[in-house]
PDB file of C-alpha atoms in Angstrom:
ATOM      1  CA  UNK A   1      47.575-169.095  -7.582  1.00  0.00           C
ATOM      2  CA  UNK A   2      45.903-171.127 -10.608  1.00  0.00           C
ATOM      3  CA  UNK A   3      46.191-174.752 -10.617  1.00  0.00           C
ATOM      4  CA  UNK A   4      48.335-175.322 -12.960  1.00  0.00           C
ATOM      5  CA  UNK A   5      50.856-172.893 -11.806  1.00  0.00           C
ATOM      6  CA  UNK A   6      51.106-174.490  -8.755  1.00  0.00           C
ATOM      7  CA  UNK A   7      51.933-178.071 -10.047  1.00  0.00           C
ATOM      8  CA  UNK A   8      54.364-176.420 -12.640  1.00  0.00           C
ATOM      9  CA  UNK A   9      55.842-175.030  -9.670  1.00  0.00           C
ATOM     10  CA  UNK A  10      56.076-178.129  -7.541  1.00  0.00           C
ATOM     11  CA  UNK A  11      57.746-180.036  -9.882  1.00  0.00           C
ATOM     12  CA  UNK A  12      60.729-177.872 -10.898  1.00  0.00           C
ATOM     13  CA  UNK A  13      63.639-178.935  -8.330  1.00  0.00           C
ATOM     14  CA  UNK A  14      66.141-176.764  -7.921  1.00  0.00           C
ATOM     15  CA  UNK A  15      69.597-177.572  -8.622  1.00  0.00           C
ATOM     16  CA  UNK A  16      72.300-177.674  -5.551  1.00  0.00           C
ATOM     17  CA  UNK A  17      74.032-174.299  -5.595  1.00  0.00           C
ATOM     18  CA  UNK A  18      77.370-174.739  -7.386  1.00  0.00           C
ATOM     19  CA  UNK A  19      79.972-173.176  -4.688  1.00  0.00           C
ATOM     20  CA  UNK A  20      82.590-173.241  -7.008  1.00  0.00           C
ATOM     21  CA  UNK A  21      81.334-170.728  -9.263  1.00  0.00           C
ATOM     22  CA  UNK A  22      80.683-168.247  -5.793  1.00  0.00           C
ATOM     23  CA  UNK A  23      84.599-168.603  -5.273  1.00  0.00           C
ATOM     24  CA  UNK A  24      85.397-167.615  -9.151  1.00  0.00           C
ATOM     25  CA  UNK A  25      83.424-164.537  -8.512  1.00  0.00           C
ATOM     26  CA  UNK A  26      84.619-163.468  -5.276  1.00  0.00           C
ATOM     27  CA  UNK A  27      88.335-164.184  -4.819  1.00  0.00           C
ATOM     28  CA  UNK A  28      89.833-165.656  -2.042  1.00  0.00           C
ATOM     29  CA  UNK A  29      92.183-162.498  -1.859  1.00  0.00           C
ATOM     30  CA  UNK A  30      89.233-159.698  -1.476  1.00  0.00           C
ATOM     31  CA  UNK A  31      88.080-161.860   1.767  1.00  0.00           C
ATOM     32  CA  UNK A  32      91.441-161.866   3.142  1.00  0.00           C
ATOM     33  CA  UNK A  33      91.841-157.334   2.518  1.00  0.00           C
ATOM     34  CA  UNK A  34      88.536-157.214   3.940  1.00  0.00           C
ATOM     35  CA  UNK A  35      89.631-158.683   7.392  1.00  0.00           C
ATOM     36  CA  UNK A  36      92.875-157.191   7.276  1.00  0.00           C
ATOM     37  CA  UNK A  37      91.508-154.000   6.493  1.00  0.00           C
ATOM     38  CA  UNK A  38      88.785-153.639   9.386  1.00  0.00           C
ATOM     39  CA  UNK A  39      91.467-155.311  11.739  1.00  0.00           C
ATOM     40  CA  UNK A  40      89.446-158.621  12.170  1.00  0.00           C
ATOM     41  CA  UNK A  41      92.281-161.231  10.428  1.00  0.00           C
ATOM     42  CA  UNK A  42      92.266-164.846  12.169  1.00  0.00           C
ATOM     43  CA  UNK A  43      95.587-164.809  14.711  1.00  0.00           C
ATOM     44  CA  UNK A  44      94.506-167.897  16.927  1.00  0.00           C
ATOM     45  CA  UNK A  45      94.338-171.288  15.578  1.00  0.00           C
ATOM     46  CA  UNK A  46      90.695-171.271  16.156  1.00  0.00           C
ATOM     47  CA  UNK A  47      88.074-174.306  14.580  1.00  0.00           C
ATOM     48  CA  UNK A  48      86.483-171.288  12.674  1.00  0.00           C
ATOM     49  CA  UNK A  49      88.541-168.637  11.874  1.00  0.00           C
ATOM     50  CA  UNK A  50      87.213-165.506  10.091  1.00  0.00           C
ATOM     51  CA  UNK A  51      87.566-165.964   6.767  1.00  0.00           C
ATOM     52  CA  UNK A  52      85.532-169.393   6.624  1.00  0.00           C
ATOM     53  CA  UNK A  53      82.790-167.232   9.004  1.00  0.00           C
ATOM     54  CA  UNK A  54      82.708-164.695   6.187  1.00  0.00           C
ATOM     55  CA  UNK A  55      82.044-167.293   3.797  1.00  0.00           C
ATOM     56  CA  UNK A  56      79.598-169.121   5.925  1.00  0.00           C
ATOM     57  CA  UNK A  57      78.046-165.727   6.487  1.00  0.00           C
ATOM     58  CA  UNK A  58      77.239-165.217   2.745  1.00  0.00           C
ATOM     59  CA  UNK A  59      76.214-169.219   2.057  1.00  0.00           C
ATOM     60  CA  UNK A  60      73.667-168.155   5.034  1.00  0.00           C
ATOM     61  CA  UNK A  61      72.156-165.461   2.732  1.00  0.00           C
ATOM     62  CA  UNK A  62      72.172-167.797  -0.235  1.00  0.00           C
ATOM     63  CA  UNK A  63      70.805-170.804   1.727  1.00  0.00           C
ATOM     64  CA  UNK A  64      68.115-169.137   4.167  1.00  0.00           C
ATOM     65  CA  UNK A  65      65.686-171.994   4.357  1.00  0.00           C
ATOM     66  CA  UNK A  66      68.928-174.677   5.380  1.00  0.00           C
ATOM     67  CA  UNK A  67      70.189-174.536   9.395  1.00  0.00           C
ATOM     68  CA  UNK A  68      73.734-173.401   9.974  1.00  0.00           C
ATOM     69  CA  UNK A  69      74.599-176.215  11.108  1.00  0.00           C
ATOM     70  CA  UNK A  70      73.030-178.060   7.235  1.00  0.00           C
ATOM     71  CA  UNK A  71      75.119-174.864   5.796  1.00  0.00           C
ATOM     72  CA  UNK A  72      78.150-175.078   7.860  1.00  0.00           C
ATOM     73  CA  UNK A  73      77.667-179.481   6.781  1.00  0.00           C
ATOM     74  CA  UNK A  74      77.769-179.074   3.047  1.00  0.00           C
ATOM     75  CA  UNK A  75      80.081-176.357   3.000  1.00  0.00           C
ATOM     76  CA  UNK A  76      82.630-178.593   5.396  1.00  0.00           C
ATOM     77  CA  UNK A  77      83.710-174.978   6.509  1.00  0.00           C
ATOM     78  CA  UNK A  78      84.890-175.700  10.029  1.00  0.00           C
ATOM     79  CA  UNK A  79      88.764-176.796  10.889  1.00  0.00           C
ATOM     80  CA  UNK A  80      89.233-180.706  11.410  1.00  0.00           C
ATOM     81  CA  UNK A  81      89.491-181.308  15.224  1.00  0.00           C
ATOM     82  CA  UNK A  82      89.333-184.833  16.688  1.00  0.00           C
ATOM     83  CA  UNK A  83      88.296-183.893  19.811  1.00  0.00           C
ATOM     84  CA  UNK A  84      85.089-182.170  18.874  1.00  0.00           C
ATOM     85  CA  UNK A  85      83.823-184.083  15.554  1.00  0.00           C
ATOM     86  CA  UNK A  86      81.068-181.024  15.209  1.00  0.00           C
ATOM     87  CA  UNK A  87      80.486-177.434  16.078  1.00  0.00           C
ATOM     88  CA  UNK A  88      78.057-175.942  18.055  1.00  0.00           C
ATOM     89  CA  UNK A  89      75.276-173.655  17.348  1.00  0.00           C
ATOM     90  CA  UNK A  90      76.966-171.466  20.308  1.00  0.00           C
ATOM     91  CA  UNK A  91      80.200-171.576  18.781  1.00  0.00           C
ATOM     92  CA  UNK A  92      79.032-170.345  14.965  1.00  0.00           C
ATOM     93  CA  UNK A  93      77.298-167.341  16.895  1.00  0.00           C
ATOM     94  CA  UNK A  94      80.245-166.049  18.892  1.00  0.00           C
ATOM     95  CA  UNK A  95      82.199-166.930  15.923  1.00  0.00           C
ATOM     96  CA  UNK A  96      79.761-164.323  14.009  1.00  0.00           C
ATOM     97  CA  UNK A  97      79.755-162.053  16.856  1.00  0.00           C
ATOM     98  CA  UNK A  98      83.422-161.349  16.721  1.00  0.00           C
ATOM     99  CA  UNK A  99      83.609-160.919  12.698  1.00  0.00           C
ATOM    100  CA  UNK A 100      81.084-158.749  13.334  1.00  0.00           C
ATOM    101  CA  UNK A 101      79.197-156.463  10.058  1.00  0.00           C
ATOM    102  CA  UNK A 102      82.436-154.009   8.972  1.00  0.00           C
ATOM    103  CA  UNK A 103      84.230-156.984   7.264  1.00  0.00           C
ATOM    104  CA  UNK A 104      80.973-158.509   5.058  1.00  0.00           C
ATOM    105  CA  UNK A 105      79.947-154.810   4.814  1.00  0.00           C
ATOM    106  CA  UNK A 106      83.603-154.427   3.126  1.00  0.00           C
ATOM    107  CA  UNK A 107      83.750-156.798   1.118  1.00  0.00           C
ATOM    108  CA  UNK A 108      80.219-156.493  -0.443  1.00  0.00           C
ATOM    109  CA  UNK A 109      81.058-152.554  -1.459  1.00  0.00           C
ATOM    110  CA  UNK A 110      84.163-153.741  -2.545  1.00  0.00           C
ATOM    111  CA  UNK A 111      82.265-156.340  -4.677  1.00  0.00           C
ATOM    112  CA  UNK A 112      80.274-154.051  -6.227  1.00  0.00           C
ATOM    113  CA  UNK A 113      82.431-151.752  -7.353  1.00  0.00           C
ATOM    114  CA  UNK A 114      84.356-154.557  -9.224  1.00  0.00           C
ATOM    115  CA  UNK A 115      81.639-156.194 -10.134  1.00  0.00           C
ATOM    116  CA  UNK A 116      80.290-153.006 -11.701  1.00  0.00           C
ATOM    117  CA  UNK A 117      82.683-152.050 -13.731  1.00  0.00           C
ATOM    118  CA  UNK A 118      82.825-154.835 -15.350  1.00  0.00           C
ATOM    119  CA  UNK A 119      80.337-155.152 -18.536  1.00  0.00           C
ATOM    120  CA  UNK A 120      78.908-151.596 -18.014  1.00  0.00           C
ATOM    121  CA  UNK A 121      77.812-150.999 -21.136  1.00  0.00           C
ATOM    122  CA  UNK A 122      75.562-154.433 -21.341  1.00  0.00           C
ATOM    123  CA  UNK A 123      73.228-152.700 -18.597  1.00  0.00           C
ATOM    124  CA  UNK A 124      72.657-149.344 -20.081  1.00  0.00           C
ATOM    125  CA  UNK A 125      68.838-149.172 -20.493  1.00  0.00           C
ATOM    126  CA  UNK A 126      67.877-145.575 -21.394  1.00  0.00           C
ATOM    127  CA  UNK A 127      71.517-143.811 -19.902  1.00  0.00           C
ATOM    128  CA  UNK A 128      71.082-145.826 -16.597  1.00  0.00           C
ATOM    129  CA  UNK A 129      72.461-148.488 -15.198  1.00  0.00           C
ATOM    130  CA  UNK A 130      69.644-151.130 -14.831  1.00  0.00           C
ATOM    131  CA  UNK A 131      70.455-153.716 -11.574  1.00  0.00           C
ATOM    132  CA  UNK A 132      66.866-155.418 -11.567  1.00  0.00           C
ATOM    133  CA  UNK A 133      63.199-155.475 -12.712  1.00  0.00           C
ATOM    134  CA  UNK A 134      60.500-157.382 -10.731  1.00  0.00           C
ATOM    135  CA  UNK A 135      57.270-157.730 -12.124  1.00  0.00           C
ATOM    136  CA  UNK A 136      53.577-158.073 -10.388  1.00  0.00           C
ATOM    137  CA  UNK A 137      49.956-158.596 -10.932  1.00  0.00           C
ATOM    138  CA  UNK A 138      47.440-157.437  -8.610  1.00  0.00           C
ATOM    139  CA  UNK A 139      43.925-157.737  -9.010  1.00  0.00           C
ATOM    140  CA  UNK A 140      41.604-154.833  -8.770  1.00  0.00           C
ATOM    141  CA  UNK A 141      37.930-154.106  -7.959  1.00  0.00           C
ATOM    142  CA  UNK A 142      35.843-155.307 -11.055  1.00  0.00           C
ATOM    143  CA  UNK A 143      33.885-151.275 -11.205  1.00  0.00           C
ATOM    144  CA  UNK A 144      32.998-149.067 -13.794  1.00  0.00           C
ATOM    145  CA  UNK A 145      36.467-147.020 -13.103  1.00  0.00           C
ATOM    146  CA  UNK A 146      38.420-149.588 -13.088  1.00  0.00           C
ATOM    147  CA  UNK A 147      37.237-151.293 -16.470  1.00  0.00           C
ATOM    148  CA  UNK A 148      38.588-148.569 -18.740  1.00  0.00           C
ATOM    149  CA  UNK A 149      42.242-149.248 -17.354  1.00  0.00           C
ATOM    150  CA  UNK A 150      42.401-152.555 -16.349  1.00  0.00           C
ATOM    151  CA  UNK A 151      40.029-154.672 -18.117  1.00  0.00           C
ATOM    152  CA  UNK A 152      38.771-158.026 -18.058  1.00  0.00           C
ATOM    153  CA  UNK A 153      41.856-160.545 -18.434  1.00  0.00           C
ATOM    154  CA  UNK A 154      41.934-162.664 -21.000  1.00  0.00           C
ATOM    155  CA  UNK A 155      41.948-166.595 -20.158  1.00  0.00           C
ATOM    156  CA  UNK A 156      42.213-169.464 -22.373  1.00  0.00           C
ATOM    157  CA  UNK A 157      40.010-169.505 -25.506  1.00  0.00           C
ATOM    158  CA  UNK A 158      37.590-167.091 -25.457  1.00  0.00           C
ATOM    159  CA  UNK A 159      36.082-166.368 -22.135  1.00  0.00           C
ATOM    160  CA  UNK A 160      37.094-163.582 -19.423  1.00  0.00           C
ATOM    161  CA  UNK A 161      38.178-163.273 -16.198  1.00  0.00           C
ATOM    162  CA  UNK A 162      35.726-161.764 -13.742  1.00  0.00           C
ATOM    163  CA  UNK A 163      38.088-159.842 -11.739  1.00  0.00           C
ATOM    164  CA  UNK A 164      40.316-157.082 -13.613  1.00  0.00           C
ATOM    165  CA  UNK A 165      44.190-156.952 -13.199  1.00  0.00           C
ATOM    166  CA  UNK A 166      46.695-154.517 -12.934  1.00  0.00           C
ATOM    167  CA  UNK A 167      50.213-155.239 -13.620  1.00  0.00           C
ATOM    168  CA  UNK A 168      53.184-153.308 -12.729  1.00  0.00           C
ATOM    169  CA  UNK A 169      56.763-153.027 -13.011  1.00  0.00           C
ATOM    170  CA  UNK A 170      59.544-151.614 -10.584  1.00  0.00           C
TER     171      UNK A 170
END
C-alpha cells in the first residue's frame, strides 16, 4: 500500500450505522412470517425472544469487528429485567442456538426476492442483472512476456513504475 493511501485511509471515520434505515428496508412483519413460518415464534416471556435474536443476528453480520455483547449494547435488543441488569455471552448463544439458520435463511430469500423486484430495470447491464463488481490490481513479474500486456504503470509526472500491473474485474 503507497503512503499516501494509507493516511487517506486512516483518516476517513466511518459513520455509526444508521439502524433505522435497516428497519425501513426489512419490515418488522417479514421477521415475524419468517418465525412463524419455520415454527420458531417467541411463546415464553423470555429476556431475548426470537425476533430481537434475528435482528441481533444480522447487526452481527453488519458489525463483525464489535462483541455481541458491544452489538447487543447499542442495539439495547434484550428485554428490561431488574434482576439481571445484563445478558450473558452464554445466554445470546443458546438464544442463537434455538433460532437456529431456517428462520435468517427465510427471511434473507424472502428479502431478495422483494428486494429484487424492485428497480429491475436500473441493474440491467448487457440483459443481466448486475448485483456487484469488485475491482483488483495485482502486480506481475516485470519480463519480456509480461511487458506487452501489462506494462510499466504510470506514476506521477513522468517516471514509471518498475513492477508491471494487472488489473481485473469480477
Amino acid at each position: 500500500m503507497i503512503l499516501s493511501d494509507a493516511i487517506l485511509f486512516a483518516n476517513e471515520v466511518p459513520e455509526p450505522f444508521d439502524w433505522n434505515r435497516l428497519g425501513e428496508h426489512l419490515p418488522f412483519e417479514w421477521i415475524e412470517a419468517a418465525l412463524v413460518e419455520q415454527g420458531k415464534a417467541s411463546i415464553r416471556h423470555r429476556r431475548l425472544p426470537a425476533q430481537q435474536v434475528v435482528w441481533l443476528v444480522i447487526a452481527l453480520a453488519l458489525y463483525r469487528h464489535h462483541s455481541i455483547g458491544e452489538v447487543l449494547a447499542e442495539l439495547d435488543l434484550a428485554l428490561p429485567n431488574v434482576t439481571a441488569p445484563f445478558v450473558t455471552d452464554g445466554a445470546v448463544t443458546r438464544a442463537r442456538q434455538r433460532l437456529g439458520a431456517k428462520p435468517v435463511e427465510w427471511l434473507c430469500q424472502m428479502s431478495a426476492k422483494a428486494w429484487s423486484s424492485q428497480d429491475k430495470e436500473a441493474y440491467l447491464f448487457n440483459g443481466l442483472v448486475l448485483l456487484a463488481i469488485d475491482g483488483t490490481t495485482l502486480r506481475t513479474q516485470d519480463s519480456a512476456a509480461n511487458r506487452p500486456t501489462s506494462g510499466p504503470a504510470l506514476c506521477q509526472g513522468d517516471c514509471r513504475e518498475a513492477i508491471p500491473r494487472v488489473r481485473g474485474a469480477t
